[in-house]
Coordinates of C-alpha atoms and ligand atoms in Angstrom, one line a residue:
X1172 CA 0.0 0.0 0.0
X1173 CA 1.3 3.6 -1.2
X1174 CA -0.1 6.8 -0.3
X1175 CA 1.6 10.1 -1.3
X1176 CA 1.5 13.5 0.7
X1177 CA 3.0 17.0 0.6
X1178 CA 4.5 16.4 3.8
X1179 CA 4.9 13.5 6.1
X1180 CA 5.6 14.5 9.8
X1181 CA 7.1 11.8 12.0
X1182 CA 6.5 12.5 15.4
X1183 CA 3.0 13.8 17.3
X1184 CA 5.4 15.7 20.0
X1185 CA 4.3 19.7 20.5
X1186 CA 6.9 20.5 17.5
X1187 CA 5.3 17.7 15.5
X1188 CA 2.2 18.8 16.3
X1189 CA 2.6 22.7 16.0
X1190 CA 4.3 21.8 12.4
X1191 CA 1.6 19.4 11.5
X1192 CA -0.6 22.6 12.0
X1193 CA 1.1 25.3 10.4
X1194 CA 1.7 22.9 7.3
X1195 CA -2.3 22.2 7.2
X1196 CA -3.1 25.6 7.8
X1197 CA -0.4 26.8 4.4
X1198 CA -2.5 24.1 2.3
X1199 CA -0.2 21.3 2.5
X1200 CA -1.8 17.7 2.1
X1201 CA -0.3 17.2 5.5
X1202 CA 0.2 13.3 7.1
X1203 CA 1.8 13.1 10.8
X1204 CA 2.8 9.5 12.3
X1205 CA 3.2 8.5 15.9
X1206 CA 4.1 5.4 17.2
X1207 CA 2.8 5.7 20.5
X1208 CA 0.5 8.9 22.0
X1209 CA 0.0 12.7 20.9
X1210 CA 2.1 14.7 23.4
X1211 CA 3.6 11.3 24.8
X1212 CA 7.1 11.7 24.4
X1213 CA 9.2 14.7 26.6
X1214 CA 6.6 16.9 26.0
X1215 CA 4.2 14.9 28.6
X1216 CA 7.7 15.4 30.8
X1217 CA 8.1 18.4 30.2
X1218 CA 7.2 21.3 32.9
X1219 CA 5.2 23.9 30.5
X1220 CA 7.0 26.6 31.4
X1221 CA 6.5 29.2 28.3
X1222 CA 9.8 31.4 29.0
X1223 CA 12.4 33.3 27.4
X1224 CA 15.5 32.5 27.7
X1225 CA 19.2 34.4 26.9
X1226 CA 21.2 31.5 26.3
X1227 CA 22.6 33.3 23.3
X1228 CA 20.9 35.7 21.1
X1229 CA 19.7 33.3 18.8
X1230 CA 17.9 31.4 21.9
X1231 CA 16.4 35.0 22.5
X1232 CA 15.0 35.6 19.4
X1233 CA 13.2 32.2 19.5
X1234 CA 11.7 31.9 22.8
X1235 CA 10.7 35.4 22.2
X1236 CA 9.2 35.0 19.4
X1237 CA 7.7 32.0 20.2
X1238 CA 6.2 33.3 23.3
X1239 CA 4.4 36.0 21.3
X1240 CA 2.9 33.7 19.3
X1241 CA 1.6 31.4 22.7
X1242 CA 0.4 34.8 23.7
X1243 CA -1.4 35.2 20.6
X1244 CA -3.2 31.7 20.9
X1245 CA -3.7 31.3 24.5
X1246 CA -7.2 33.1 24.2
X1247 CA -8.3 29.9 21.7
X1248 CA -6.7 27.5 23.9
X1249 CA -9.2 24.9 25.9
X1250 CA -9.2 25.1 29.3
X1251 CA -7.4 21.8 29.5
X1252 CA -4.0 23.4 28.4
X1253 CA -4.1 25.6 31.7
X1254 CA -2.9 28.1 29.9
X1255 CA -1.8 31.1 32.9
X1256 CA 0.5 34.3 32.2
X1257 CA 2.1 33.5 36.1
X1258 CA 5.4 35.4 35.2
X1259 CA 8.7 34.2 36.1
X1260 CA 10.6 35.2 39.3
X1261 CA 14.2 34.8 38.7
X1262 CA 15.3 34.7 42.2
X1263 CA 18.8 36.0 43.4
X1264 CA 20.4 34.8 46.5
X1265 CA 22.5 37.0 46.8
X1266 CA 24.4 40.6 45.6
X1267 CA 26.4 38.0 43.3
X1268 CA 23.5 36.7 42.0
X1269 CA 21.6 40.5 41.7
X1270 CA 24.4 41.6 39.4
X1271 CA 23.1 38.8 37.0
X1272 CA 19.6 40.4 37.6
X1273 CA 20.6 44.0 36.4
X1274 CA 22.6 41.9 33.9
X1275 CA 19.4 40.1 32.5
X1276 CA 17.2 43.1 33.0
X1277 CA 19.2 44.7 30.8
X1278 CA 19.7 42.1 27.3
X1279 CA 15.7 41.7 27.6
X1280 CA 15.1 45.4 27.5
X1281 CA 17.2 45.7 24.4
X1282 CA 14.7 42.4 23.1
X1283 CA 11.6 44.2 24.0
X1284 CA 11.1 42.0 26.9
X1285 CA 9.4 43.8 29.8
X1286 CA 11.3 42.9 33.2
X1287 CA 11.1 44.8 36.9
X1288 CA 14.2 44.2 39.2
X1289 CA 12.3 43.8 42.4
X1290 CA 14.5 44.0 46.1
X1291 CA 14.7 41.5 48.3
X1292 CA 11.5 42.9 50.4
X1293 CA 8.6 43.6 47.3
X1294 CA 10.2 40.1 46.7
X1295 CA 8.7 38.6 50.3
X1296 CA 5.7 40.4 49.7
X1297 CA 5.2 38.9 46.4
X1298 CA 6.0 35.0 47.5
X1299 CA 5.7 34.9 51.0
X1300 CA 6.7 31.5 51.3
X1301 CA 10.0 32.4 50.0
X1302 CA 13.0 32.1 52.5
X1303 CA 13.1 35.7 54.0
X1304 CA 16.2 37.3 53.4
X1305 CA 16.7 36.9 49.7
X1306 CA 18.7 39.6 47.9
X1307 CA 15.7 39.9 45.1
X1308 CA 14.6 38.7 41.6
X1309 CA 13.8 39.8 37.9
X1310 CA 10.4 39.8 37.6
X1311 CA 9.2 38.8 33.9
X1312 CA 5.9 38.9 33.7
X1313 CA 4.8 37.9 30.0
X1314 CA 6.0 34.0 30.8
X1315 CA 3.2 31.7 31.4
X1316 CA 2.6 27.9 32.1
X1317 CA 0.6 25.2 30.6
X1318 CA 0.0 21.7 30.7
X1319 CA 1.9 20.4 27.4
X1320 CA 0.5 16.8 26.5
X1321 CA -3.1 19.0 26.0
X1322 CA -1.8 22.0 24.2
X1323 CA 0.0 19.4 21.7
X1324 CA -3.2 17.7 21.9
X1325 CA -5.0 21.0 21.0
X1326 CA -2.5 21.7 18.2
X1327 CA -2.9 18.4 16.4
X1328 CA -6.7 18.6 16.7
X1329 CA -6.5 21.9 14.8
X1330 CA -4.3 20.2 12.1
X1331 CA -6.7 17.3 11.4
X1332 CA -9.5 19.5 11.4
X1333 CA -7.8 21.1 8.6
X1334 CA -7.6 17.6 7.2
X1335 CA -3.9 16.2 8.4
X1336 CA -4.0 12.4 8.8
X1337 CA -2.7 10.6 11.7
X1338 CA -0.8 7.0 11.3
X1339 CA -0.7 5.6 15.0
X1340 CA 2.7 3.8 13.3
X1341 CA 6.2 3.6 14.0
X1342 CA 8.5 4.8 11.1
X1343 CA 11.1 2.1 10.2
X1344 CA 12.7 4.5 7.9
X1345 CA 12.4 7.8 6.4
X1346 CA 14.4 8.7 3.2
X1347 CA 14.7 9.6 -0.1
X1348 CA 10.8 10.7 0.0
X1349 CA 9.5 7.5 0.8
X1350 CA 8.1 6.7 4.6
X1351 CA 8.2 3.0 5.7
X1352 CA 6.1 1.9 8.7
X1353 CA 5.6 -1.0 11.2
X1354 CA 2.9 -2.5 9.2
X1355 CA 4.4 -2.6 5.8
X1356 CA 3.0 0.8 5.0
X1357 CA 5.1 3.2 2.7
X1358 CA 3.3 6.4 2.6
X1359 CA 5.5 8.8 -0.3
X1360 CA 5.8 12.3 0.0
X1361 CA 7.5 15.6 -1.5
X1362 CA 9.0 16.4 2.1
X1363 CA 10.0 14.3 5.2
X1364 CA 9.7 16.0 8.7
X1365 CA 11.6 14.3 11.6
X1366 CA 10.0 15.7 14.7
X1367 CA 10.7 12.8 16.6
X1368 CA 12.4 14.7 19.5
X1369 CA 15.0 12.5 21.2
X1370 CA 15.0 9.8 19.1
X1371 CA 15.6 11.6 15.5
X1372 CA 19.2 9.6 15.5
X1373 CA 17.4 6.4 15.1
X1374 CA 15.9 7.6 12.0
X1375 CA 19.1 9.9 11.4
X1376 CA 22.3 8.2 12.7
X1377 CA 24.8 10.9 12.8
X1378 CA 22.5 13.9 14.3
X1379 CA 24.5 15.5 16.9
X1380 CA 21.6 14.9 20.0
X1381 CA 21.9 13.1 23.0
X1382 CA 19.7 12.5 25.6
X1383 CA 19.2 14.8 28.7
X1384 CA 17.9 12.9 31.3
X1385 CA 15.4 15.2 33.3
X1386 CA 12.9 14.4 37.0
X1387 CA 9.8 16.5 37.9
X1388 CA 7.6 16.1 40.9
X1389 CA 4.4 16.7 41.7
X1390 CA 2.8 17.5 45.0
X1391 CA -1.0 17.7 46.2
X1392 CA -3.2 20.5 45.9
X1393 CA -2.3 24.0 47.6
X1394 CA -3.5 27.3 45.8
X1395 CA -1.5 30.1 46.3
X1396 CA 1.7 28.5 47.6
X1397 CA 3.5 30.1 45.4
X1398 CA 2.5 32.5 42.8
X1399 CA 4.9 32.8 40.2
X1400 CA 7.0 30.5 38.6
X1401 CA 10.1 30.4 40.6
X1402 CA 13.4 29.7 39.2
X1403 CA 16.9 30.6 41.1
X1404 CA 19.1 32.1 39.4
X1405 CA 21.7 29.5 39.2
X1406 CA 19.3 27.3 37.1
X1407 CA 21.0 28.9 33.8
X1408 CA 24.4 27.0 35.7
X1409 CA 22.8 24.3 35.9
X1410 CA 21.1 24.5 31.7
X1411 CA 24.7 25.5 30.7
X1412 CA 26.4 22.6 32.6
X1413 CA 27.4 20.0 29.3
X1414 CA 28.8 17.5 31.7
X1415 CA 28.0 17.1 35.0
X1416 CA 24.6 16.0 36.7
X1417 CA 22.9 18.7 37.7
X1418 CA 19.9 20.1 40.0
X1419 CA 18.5 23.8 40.2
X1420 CA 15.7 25.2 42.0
X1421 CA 12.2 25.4 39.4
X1422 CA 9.2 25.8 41.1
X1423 CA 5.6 25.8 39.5
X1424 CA 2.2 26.8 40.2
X1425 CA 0.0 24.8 38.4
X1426 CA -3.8 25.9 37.6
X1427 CA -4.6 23.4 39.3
X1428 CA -3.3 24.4 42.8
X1429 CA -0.3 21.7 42.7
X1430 CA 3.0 22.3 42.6
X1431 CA 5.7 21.3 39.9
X1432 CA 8.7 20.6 41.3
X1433 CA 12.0 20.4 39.3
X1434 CA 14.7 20.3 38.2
X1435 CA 17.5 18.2 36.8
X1436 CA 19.7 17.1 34.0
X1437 CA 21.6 14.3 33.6
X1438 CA 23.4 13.3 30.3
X1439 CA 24.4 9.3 30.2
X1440 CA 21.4 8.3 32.0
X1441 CA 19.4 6.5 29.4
X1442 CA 16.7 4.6 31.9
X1443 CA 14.1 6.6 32.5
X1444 CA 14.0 5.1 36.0
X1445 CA 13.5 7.7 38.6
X1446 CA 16.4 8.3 40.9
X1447 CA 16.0 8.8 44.4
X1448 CA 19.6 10.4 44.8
X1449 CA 18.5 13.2 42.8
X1450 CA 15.0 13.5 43.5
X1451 CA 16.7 14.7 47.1
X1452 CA 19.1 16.7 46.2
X1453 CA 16.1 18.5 44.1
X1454 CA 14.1 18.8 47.0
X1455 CA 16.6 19.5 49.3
X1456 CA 17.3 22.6 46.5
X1457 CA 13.7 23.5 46.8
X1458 CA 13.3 23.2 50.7
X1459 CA 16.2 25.7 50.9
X1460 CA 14.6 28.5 49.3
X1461 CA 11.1 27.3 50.2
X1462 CA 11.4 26.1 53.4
X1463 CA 7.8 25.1 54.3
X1464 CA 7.4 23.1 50.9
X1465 CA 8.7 19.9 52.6
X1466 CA 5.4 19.8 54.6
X1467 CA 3.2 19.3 51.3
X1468 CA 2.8 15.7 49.7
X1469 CA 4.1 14.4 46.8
X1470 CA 1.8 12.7 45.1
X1471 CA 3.6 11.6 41.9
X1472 CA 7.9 11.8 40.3
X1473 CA 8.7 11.3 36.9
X1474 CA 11.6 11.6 34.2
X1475 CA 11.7 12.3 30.7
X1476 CA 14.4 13.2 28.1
X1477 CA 15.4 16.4 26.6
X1478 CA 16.7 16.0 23.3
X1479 CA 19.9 18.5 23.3
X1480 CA 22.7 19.8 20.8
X1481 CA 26.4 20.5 21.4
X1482 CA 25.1 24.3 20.9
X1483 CA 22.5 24.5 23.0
X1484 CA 20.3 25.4 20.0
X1485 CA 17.2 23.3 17.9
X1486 CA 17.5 21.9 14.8
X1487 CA 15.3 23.9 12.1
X1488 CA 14.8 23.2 8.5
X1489 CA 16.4 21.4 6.0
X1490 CA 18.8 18.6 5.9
X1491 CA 21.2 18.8 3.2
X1492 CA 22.3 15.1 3.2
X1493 CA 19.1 14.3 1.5
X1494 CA 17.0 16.4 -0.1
X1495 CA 13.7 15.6 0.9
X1496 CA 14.7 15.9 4.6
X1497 CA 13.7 18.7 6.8
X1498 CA 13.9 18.3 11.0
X1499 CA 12.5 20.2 13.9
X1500 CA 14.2 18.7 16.8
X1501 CA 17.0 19.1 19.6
X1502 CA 14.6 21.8 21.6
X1503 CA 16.2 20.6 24.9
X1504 CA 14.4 21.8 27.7
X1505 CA 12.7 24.6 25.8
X1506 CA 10.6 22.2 23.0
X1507 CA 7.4 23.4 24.8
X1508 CA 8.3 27.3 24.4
X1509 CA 9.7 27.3 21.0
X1510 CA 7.2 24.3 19.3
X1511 CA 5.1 27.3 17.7
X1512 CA 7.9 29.3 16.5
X1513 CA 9.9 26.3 15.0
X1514 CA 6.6 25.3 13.6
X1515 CA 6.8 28.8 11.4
X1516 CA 9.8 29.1 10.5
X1517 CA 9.7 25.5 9.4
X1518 CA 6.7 26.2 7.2
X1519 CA 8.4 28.9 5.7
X1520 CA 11.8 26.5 5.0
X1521 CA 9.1 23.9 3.1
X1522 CA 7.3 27.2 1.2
X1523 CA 10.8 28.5 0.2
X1524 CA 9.5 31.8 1.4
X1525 CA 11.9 34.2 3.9
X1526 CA 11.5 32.8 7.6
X1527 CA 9.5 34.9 10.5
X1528 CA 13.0 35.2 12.1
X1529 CA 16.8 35.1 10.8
X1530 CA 17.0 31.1 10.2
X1531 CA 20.2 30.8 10.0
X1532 CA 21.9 29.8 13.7
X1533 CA 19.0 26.8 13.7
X1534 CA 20.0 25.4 10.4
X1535 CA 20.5 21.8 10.4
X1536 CA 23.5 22.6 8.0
X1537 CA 25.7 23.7 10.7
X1538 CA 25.9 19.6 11.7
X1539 CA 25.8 18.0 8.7
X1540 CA 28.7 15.7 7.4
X1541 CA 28.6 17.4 4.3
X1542 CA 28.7 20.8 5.8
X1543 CA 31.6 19.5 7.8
X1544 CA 33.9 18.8 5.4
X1545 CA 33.5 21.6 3.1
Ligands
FAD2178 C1 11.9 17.3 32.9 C2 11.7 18.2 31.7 C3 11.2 19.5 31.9 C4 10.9 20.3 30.8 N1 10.4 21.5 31.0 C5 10.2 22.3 29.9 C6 9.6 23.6 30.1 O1 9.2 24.0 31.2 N2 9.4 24.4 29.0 C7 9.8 24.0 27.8 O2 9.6 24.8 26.8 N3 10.3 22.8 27.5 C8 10.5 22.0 28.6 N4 11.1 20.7 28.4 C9 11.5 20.3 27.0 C10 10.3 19.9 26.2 O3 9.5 19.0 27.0 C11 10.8 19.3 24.9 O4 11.7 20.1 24.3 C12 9.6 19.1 24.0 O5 8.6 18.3 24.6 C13 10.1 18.3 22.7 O6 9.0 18.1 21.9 P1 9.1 17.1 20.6 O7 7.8 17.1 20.0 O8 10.3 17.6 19.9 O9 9.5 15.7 21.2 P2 8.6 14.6 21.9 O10 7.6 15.2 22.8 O11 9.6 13.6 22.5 O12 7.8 13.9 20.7 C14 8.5 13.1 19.8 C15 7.4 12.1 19.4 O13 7.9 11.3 18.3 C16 7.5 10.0 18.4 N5 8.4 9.1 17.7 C17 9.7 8.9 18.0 N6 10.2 8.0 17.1 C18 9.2 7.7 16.3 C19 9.1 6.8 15.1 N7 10.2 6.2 14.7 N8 7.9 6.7 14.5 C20 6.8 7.4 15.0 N9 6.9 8.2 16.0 C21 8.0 8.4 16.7 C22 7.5 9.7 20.0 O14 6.6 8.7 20.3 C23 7.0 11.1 20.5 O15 5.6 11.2 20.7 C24 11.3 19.8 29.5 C25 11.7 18.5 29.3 C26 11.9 17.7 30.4 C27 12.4 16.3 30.1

């Protein structure tokens, strides 16, 4: 059995999904194949935090971006996705850690991002569970949070509606145009997406991604704990770290009144097998700045795998070893943020028509053998 598309996108992740979306929406005859569940992969994992981040500048224009276009949406969105514009407090410790506050402040002004540098008091009155002194935080308040297996759910119900088909398959291969599934299925098609998040190499040996392991917990129900999403500042260490195991203090409020606990990363852990040596040192990260938070229940732990690049930066567009072969992977820990951005600028890779942002620093080209060895 042959069937033949304008695109086939492997992978139901959020960046599947978003792309499955924006290809339906441009007109494409648009097919999109999962092996397992919409949204099942890292993005059920993941934390939702909708943030922007100054990695580099190409990281800023992209979660900026990106974030505008949540922003756009999040009036459409169901009330499933728990879509809420919670800001992020990006807590200092101390004066060391308030120099990187002015410091921040000041490369997201010069995006366009609005910030406020709050001191250590407005910062108690703002999360009084906080411990009490802290030197103070950068307040960012266009960030948000939402629940990421039902926005990608969301996003590929907008793409079938717009006729996308789903294949509940696994791809065996995907080359040369031609897409072969589990059940002898080859579907052909003009372009190849590989949105399969962490596991693109197995499609793709070669692709410069490795696994970052990652553990979240989840506690009971308690509104208003906290009110902002709390990360410390030493969190963009701990993101920067390419070696060593890592936890940093990442602290959710969920619509729901629970609490999202994280984080970690771990590279050469490829079990997905919580483990209980860092699930305390995480805690013991979180009890320190919120010291009543090891009174509340946990009620559930989990892991899940970033998929992440030597430069800290996705893969976006096409692949030059083959020319039907586009990807939209390696998001790391910021897949959830950037899966409607990618998803444009991938469209506009597949139209041939100039990309919402410069394309250039997410250009699968930088890795490919062939761009090696020029
Ligand atoms: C602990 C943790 C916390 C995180 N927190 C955040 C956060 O707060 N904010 C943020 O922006 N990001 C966050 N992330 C990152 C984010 O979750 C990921 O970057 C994002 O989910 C990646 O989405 P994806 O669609 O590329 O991959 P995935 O969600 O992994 O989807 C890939 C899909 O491809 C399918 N697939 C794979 N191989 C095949 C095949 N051969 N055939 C068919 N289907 C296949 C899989 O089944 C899967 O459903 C976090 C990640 C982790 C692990």
């Amino acid at each position: 059995m042959s069937e033949n598309w304008d695109v086939v996108i492997v992978g139901a992740g959020i960046v599947g999904a978003a792309c499955a979306w924006q290809c339906a929406l441009r007109g494409m005859r648009t097919a999109v194949v999962e092996a397992n569940f919409i949204g099942g992969g890292a993005t059920a994992a993941g934390m939702g935090h909708i943030v922007v981040m100054d990695d580099s500048p190409a990281q800023l224009a992209l979660t900026h971006y990106s974030q505008t276009l949540w922003q756009g949406l999040s009036k459409s969105l169901p009330n499933d996705v728990e879509y809420e514009a919670c800001g992020t407090l990006w807590v200092a410790a101390d004066e060391e850690e308030m120099q990187e506050v002015h410091r921040k402040r000041e490369v997201y002004t010069s995006a366009g991002v609005a910030t406020e540098v709050l001191a250590g008091p407005t910062l108690a009155d703002a999360e009084p569970q906080l411990r009490n002194p802290l030197a103070g935080a950068l307040l960012v308040p266009s960030d948000a949070v939402l629940y990421p297996p039902c926005a990608a759910a969301y996003l590929m119900s907008q793409a079938r509606r717009l006729g996308a088909q789903l294949y509940r398959r696994k791809v065996l291969s995907a080359r040369a145009g031609k897409v072969r599934l589990d059940d002898g299925t080859q579907l052909t098609a003009t372009r190849i997406l590989i949105a399969s998040g962490a596991d693109a190499c197995e499609l793709i040996p070669g692709l410069p991604i490795k696994k970052r392991k990652g553990h979240l917990v989840i506690t009971d129900r308690y509104p208003g704990f906290v009110r902002h999403q709390l990360v410390e500042l030493g969190y963009l260490k701990s993101a920067h770290s390419s070696t060593a195991d890592s936890v940093a203090f990442n602290v959710q409020p969920r619509k729901t009144g629970q609490l999202l606990i994280g984080s970690s990363r771990q590279f050469g852990a490829e079990d997905s097998v919580a483990d209980p040596q860092i699930l305390a040192a995480m805690t013991e990260r979180a009890a320190w700045y919120l010291p009543k938070i090891g009174k509340l229940s946990a009620i559930r732990v989990w892991t899940g795998f970033r998929a992440a690049t030597p430069d800290k930066l996705p893969l976006i567009g096409p692949w030059p070893e083959d020319d039907s072969l586009f990807l939209a992977t390696g998001h790391e820990g910021l897949g959830i943020t950037t899966s409607l951005g990618t998803a444009r600028i991938l469209a506009d890779h597949l139209e041939g028509v100039t990309t919402a942002i410069p394309a250039a620093p997410y250009l699968p080209a930088r890795f490919a053998r062939s761009a090696v060895h020029v």
